[in-house]
Coordinates of C-alpha atoms and ligand atoms in Angstrom, one line a residue:
M1 CA -10.6 4.8 3.1
A2 CA -10.3 4.0 -0.6
Q3 CA -12.1 6.2 -3.0
V4 CA -13.9 4.2 -5.6
L5 CA -15.1 5.5 -8.9
F6 CA -17.4 2.7 -10.1
L7 CA -18.4 2.7 -13.9
G8 CA -21.9 1.4 -14.3
G9 CA -24.2 0.7 -17.1
L10 CA -25.2 -2.1 -19.4
G11 CA -22.3 -3.7 -21.3
R12 CA -21.5 -2.2 -24.7
S13 CA -22.3 1.3 -23.5
G14 CA -18.7 2.6 -23.7
T15 CA -17.6 2.0 -20.2
T16 CA -14.2 0.6 -21.2
L17 CA -13.3 3.5 -23.2
V18 CA -14.3 5.9 -20.4
E19 CA -12.2 3.8 -18.1
R20 CA -9.1 3.9 -20.3
L21 CA -9.3 7.6 -20.5
L22 CA -9.8 7.9 -16.8
G23 CA -6.8 5.7 -16.1
E24 CA -4.6 8.2 -17.9
L25 CA -5.4 10.9 -15.3
P26 CA -3.1 11.6 -12.3
G27 CA -4.4 10.2 -9.1
M28 CA -6.5 7.6 -10.8
C29 CA -5.9 3.9 -11.1
A30 CA -8.0 1.9 -13.5
L31 CA -8.5 -1.8 -12.4
G32 CA -10.8 -3.1 -15.1
E33 CA -13.9 -5.1 -14.3
V34 CA -13.1 -6.3 -10.7
V35 CA -16.2 -8.4 -10.7
H36 CA -14.5 -10.9 -13.0
L37 CA -11.1 -11.0 -11.2
W38 CA -12.1 -13.9 -9.0
Q39 CA -12.8 -16.3 -11.7
R40 CA -10.9 -15.1 -14.7
D41 CA -7.8 -13.9 -13.0
I42 CA -7.4 -15.8 -9.7
R43 CA -8.6 -19.0 -11.1
D44 CA -8.1 -19.0 -14.9
D45 CA -5.0 -16.8 -14.8
E46 CA -6.1 -14.9 -17.9
R47 CA -4.1 -11.8 -19.1
C48 CA -3.8 -8.5 -17.5
G49 CA -4.1 -5.4 -19.5
C50 CA -0.3 -5.1 -19.4
G51 CA -0.2 -8.4 -21.4
A52 CA 1.2 -10.6 -18.6
R53 CA -0.7 -13.4 -17.2
F54 CA -2.5 -12.3 -13.9
S55 CA 0.0 -14.4 -11.8
G56 CA 3.0 -12.8 -13.7
C57 CA 1.8 -9.2 -13.3
T58 CA 3.8 -7.4 -10.6
F59 CA 1.1 -4.9 -9.9
W60 CA -1.6 -7.4 -9.1
R61 CA 0.9 -9.6 -7.3
R62 CA 1.5 -6.8 -5.0
V63 CA -2.2 -6.0 -4.6
G64 CA -2.9 -9.6 -3.7
E65 CA -0.2 -9.7 -1.1
M66 CA -1.4 -6.5 0.5
A67 CA -5.1 -7.4 0.3
F68 CA -5.1 -11.1 1.3
N69 CA -1.5 -12.0 2.0
G70 CA -1.5 -13.6 -1.5
W71 CA -4.3 -14.5 -3.9
A72 CA -3.9 -18.1 -2.9
N73 CA -5.7 -17.2 0.3
V74 CA -8.9 -16.1 -1.5
D75 CA -11.6 -18.6 -1.2
V76 CA -13.0 -18.2 -4.7
D77 CA -15.8 -20.6 -4.0
R78 CA -16.9 -18.5 -1.1
V79 CA -16.8 -15.3 -3.2
H80 CA -18.9 -17.0 -5.9
A81 CA -21.5 -18.4 -3.3
L82 CA -21.8 -14.9 -1.8
R83 CA -22.2 -13.5 -5.3
D84 CA -25.0 -15.8 -6.2
A85 CA -26.7 -15.0 -2.8
V86 CA -26.6 -11.3 -3.1
E87 CA -25.5 -9.9 -6.4
R88 CA -28.3 -10.5 -8.7
T89 CA -30.4 -8.0 -10.7
R90 CA -33.4 -9.4 -9.0
H91 CA -31.9 -8.6 -5.7
I92 CA -31.7 -4.9 -6.3
P93 CA -35.1 -4.0 -4.8
R94 CA -34.2 -5.7 -1.7
L95 CA -30.8 -4.2 -1.6
A96 CA -32.3 -0.7 -2.3
S97 CA -35.0 -1.0 0.4
A98 CA -33.1 -2.6 3.3
A99 CA -32.5 -0.7 6.4
A100 CA -29.3 -2.5 7.0
A101 CA -27.0 -4.9 5.0
S102 CA -27.1 -8.6 5.8
D103 CA -23.8 -10.3 6.9
E104 CA -23.5 -11.9 3.3
V105 CA -23.8 -8.5 1.6
R106 CA -21.2 -7.1 4.0
E107 CA -18.8 -10.0 3.6
Y108 CA -19.2 -9.9 -0.2
A109 CA -18.5 -6.2 -0.3
S110 CA -15.4 -6.6 1.9
Y111 CA -13.7 -8.6 -0.8
Y112 CA -13.9 -5.7 -3.1
S113 CA -13.0 -3.2 -0.4
R114 CA -9.8 -5.0 0.3
V115 CA -8.9 -5.0 -3.4
Y116 CA -9.6 -1.3 -3.7
A117 CA -7.6 -0.4 -0.6
A118 CA -4.7 -2.4 -1.7
A119 CA -4.7 -1.2 -5.3
A120 CA -4.8 2.5 -4.0
E121 CA -1.9 1.8 -1.9
V122 CA 0.1 -0.1 -4.5
S123 CA -0.5 2.4 -7.3
G124 CA -0.2 5.4 -5.1
S125 CA -3.4 6.8 -6.5
P126 CA -6.1 8.1 -4.2
V127 CA -8.9 7.0 -6.6
V128 CA -9.3 3.6 -8.0
V129 CA -11.7 3.0 -10.9
D130 CA -13.8 -0.2 -11.1
S131 CA -15.6 -0.6 -14.5
S132 CA -17.5 -3.7 -13.3
K133 CA -20.7 -2.1 -14.7
H134 CA -23.2 -4.4 -12.9
S135 CA -25.9 -2.3 -11.2
A136 CA -26.4 -5.1 -8.5
L137 CA -22.7 -4.9 -7.5
A138 CA -23.0 -1.1 -7.2
H139 CA -26.0 -1.6 -4.9
V140 CA -23.9 -4.1 -2.9
L141 CA -21.0 -1.6 -2.6
R142 CA -23.3 1.1 -1.1
W143 CA -23.1 -1.3 1.9
A144 CA -19.3 -1.3 2.0
G145 CA -18.6 0.8 5.2
D146 CA -14.9 1.5 4.2
I147 CA -15.1 3.0 0.9
D148 CA -16.1 6.3 -0.6
L149 CA -18.3 5.2 -3.4
R150 CA -19.0 7.4 -6.4
V151 CA -20.7 6.1 -9.5
I152 CA -20.4 7.2 -13.2
H153 CA -23.4 5.9 -14.9
V154 CA -22.7 5.6 -18.7
V155 CA -25.7 5.6 -21.0
R156 CA -25.5 4.9 -24.7
D157 CA -28.4 4.9 -27.1
A158 CA -30.2 1.6 -26.6
R159 CA -30.2 0.9 -30.4
G160 CA -26.4 1.3 -30.6
V161 CA -26.1 -1.0 -27.6
A162 CA -28.5 -3.6 -29.1
Y163 CA -26.6 -3.5 -32.4
S164 CA -23.3 -4.1 -30.5
W165 CA -24.7 -7.2 -28.6
T166 CA -25.5 -8.8 -31.9
K167 CA -22.0 -8.7 -33.1
T168 CA -19.4 -11.4 -32.5
V169 CA -16.3 -10.3 -30.5
S170 CA -13.6 -12.8 -29.5
R171 CA -11.8 -12.5 -26.3
P172 CA -8.0 -12.3 -26.9
E173 CA -7.2 -13.0 -23.3
T174 CA -8.3 -16.6 -23.7
D175 CA -6.2 -16.9 -26.9
G176 CA -9.2 -17.1 -29.2
A177 CA -10.9 -19.8 -27.3
D178 CA -13.9 -17.9 -26.3
E179 CA -16.2 -15.3 -27.6
M180 CA -18.1 -12.6 -25.8
T181 CA -21.7 -13.1 -25.0
R182 CA -24.4 -12.2 -27.6
Y183 CA -28.0 -11.0 -27.0
S184 CA -30.9 -10.5 -29.3
P185 CA -32.1 -6.9 -29.7
G186 CA -35.4 -7.5 -27.6
R187 CA -33.2 -9.1 -24.9
S188 CA -30.7 -6.3 -24.7
A189 CA -33.6 -3.7 -24.8
L190 CA -35.1 -5.2 -21.5
L191 CA -31.7 -5.3 -19.9
W192 CA -31.0 -1.7 -21.0
N193 CA -34.1 -0.7 -19.1
A194 CA -33.5 -2.7 -16.1
H195 CA -29.8 -1.6 -15.6
N196 CA -30.3 1.9 -16.2
A197 CA -33.3 2.2 -14.0
A198 CA -31.2 0.4 -11.2
F199 CA -28.6 3.2 -11.3
G200 CA -31.3 5.9 -11.0
L201 CA -32.5 4.0 -7.9
L202 CA -29.1 4.0 -6.6
A203 CA -28.9 7.8 -6.8
R204 CA -32.1 8.0 -5.0
R205 CA -30.6 6.1 -2.3
G206 CA -28.0 8.8 -1.7
V207 CA -25.0 7.5 -3.6
P208 CA -23.3 10.1 -5.7
V209 CA -24.2 9.1 -9.3
R210 CA -23.0 11.1 -12.3
R211 CA -24.8 10.3 -15.5
I212 CA -23.0 10.7 -18.8
R213 CA -24.2 10.0 -22.3
Y214 CA -21.5 8.2 -24.2
E215 CA -22.2 9.9 -27.5
E216 CA -21.9 13.4 -25.7
F217 CA -18.7 12.4 -24.0
L218 CA -17.0 11.2 -27.2
A219 CA -18.1 14.5 -28.9
D220 CA -15.8 16.3 -26.4
P221 CA -13.7 13.9 -24.2
R222 CA -11.7 16.9 -22.9
A223 CA -14.7 18.6 -21.3
G224 CA -16.1 15.2 -20.2
L225 CA -12.9 14.2 -18.4
I226 CA -12.6 17.5 -16.7
R227 CA -16.2 17.1 -15.4
L228 CA -15.6 13.5 -14.3
A229 CA -12.3 14.4 -12.6
D230 CA -14.2 17.1 -10.7
F231 CA -16.7 14.6 -9.8
A232 CA -13.9 12.4 -8.3
G233 CA -12.5 15.3 -6.4
V234 CA -9.4 15.3 -8.6
T235 CA -8.0 18.6 -9.9
L236 CA -6.4 18.6 -13.3
R237 CA -3.7 20.7 -14.8
P238 CA -4.1 21.5 -18.6
E239 CA -1.1 19.3 -19.4
D240 CA -2.7 16.3 -17.8
L241 CA -4.9 16.1 -20.8
D242 CA -2.1 16.1 -23.4
F243 CA -2.7 12.5 -24.2
L244 CA -6.0 13.5 -25.8
R245 CA -5.5 14.5 -29.6
S246 CA -8.0 15.7 -32.1
D247 CA -9.3 12.3 -33.0
H248 CA -7.6 9.8 -30.8
A249 CA -5.9 9.3 -27.3
D250 CA -2.4 8.1 -26.7
L251 CA -2.7 5.5 -24.1
R252 CA -0.1 4.0 -21.7
V253 CA 0.1 0.4 -20.5
G254 CA -2.7 -0.3 -18.0
H255 CA -3.3 -3.1 -15.6
S256 CA -7.0 -3.9 -16.2
A257 CA -7.8 -7.2 -14.7
A258 CA -10.8 -8.0 -17.0
G259 CA -13.2 -6.7 -19.5
N260 CA -13.6 -5.6 -23.1
P261 CA -10.6 -6.3 -25.4
M262 CA -10.0 -2.5 -25.6
R263 CA -8.1 -2.8 -22.3
F264 CA -5.2 -4.3 -24.1
T265 CA -4.8 -1.2 -26.5
V266 CA -1.5 0.7 -26.0
G267 CA -0.8 3.9 -28.1
R268 CA -3.4 5.2 -30.5
L269 CA -7.1 4.7 -29.4
P270 CA -9.3 6.2 -31.9
L271 CA -12.1 8.5 -30.5
S272 CA -14.8 8.5 -33.0
R273 CA -18.5 7.7 -32.5
D274 CA -19.6 4.3 -33.8
D275 CA -22.9 5.0 -35.3
A276 CA -23.0 1.8 -37.4
W277 CA -26.3 0.7 -36.0
K278 CA -28.0 3.4 -37.9
R279 CA -27.2 1.7 -41.0
A280 CA -26.8 -1.9 -39.9
L281 CA -29.5 -2.6 -37.4
P282 CA -32.6 -3.7 -39.3
S283 CA -35.4 -1.2 -39.1
A284 CA -37.8 -3.7 -37.4
Q285 CA -35.2 -4.3 -34.7
R286 CA -34.6 -0.5 -34.4
R287 CA -38.4 0.2 -33.9
L288 CA -38.7 -2.7 -31.4
V289 CA -35.9 -1.4 -29.2
G290 CA -37.1 2.2 -29.7
A291 CA -40.5 1.1 -28.4
V292 CA -39.3 -1.0 -25.4
C293 CA -36.8 1.7 -24.2
G294 CA -38.8 4.7 -25.4
P295 CA -39.7 6.3 -22.1
M296 CA -36.0 6.1 -20.8
L297 CA -34.5 7.0 -24.1
R298 CA -36.7 10.1 -24.0
A299 CA -35.8 10.8 -20.3
Y300 CA -32.1 10.7 -21.3
G301 CA -32.7 13.1 -24.2
Y302 CA -32.3 10.7 -27.2
P303 CA -34.6 11.0 -30.3
I304 CA -37.1 8.1 -30.7
N305 CA -37.4 8.3 -34.4
V306 CA -33.9 7.8 -36.1
E307 CA -33.8 7.8 -39.9
A308 CA -31.7 5.0 -41.4
R309 CA -28.5 6.3 -43.2
Ligands
ZN401 ZN1 -0.6 -6.0 -15.3

């Protein structure tokens, strides 16, 4: 049975950084955002974190052979149809209240289970890390019978998240042809509430969920990683964290299938808090997001009033 560490949270909350650091730990293999593997990798043959095209990456080729007897045997249209039928934010209440999973939920989850099991086998790591983030997918995976699912719920200050969503980021894996999605602060504030609430609901359904605040994690990544490894059931030796330096991490090549451009970083990854929103997010928008997200910001321990710097 594959042990899966699912990184959840609204995009731009720091999940990629947490994933890259977890991927350096012994016994853990970081897969990137598996939710995008079907379209971006199997279909579009985008680049793996190692720099190779998906079809040219030895790691993923072996995973595909083990999971499906080759990626060519995956019916991507079927995966997408199942996704549309079961993996939507609006389906979460149904997923969370159901007494049993529908055949479609089970079938959709099985595609992921097979990837996880094969990746664990090929990498020799007992724990695989999926940073797909989507709360609806986490609720689907709750019904996968053959995985040990544990969720790390990454929360970042809604105003920092909102500011990040207003910025333009290109996607290097498409050779500059495509940019990442952008949201207005009002829109991302609503998404922030919905996605974070969904992970609270998942925890109440009995899934082991460990919530971390991104800002707190960055303030002491060593302590944060020790706690997360413990949550995953992995025991670390002190030297396992030698890749962490005072202000950066030294990363090796990884095989993240999809996600934030940080998945391509090899070598020095700065570990500094990005508080640019405190200067750059206009005060009207800061107040809007603070009002919309107020109750949950407070519940997570964030200050509501933040002075501009
Ligand atoms: Zn690769």
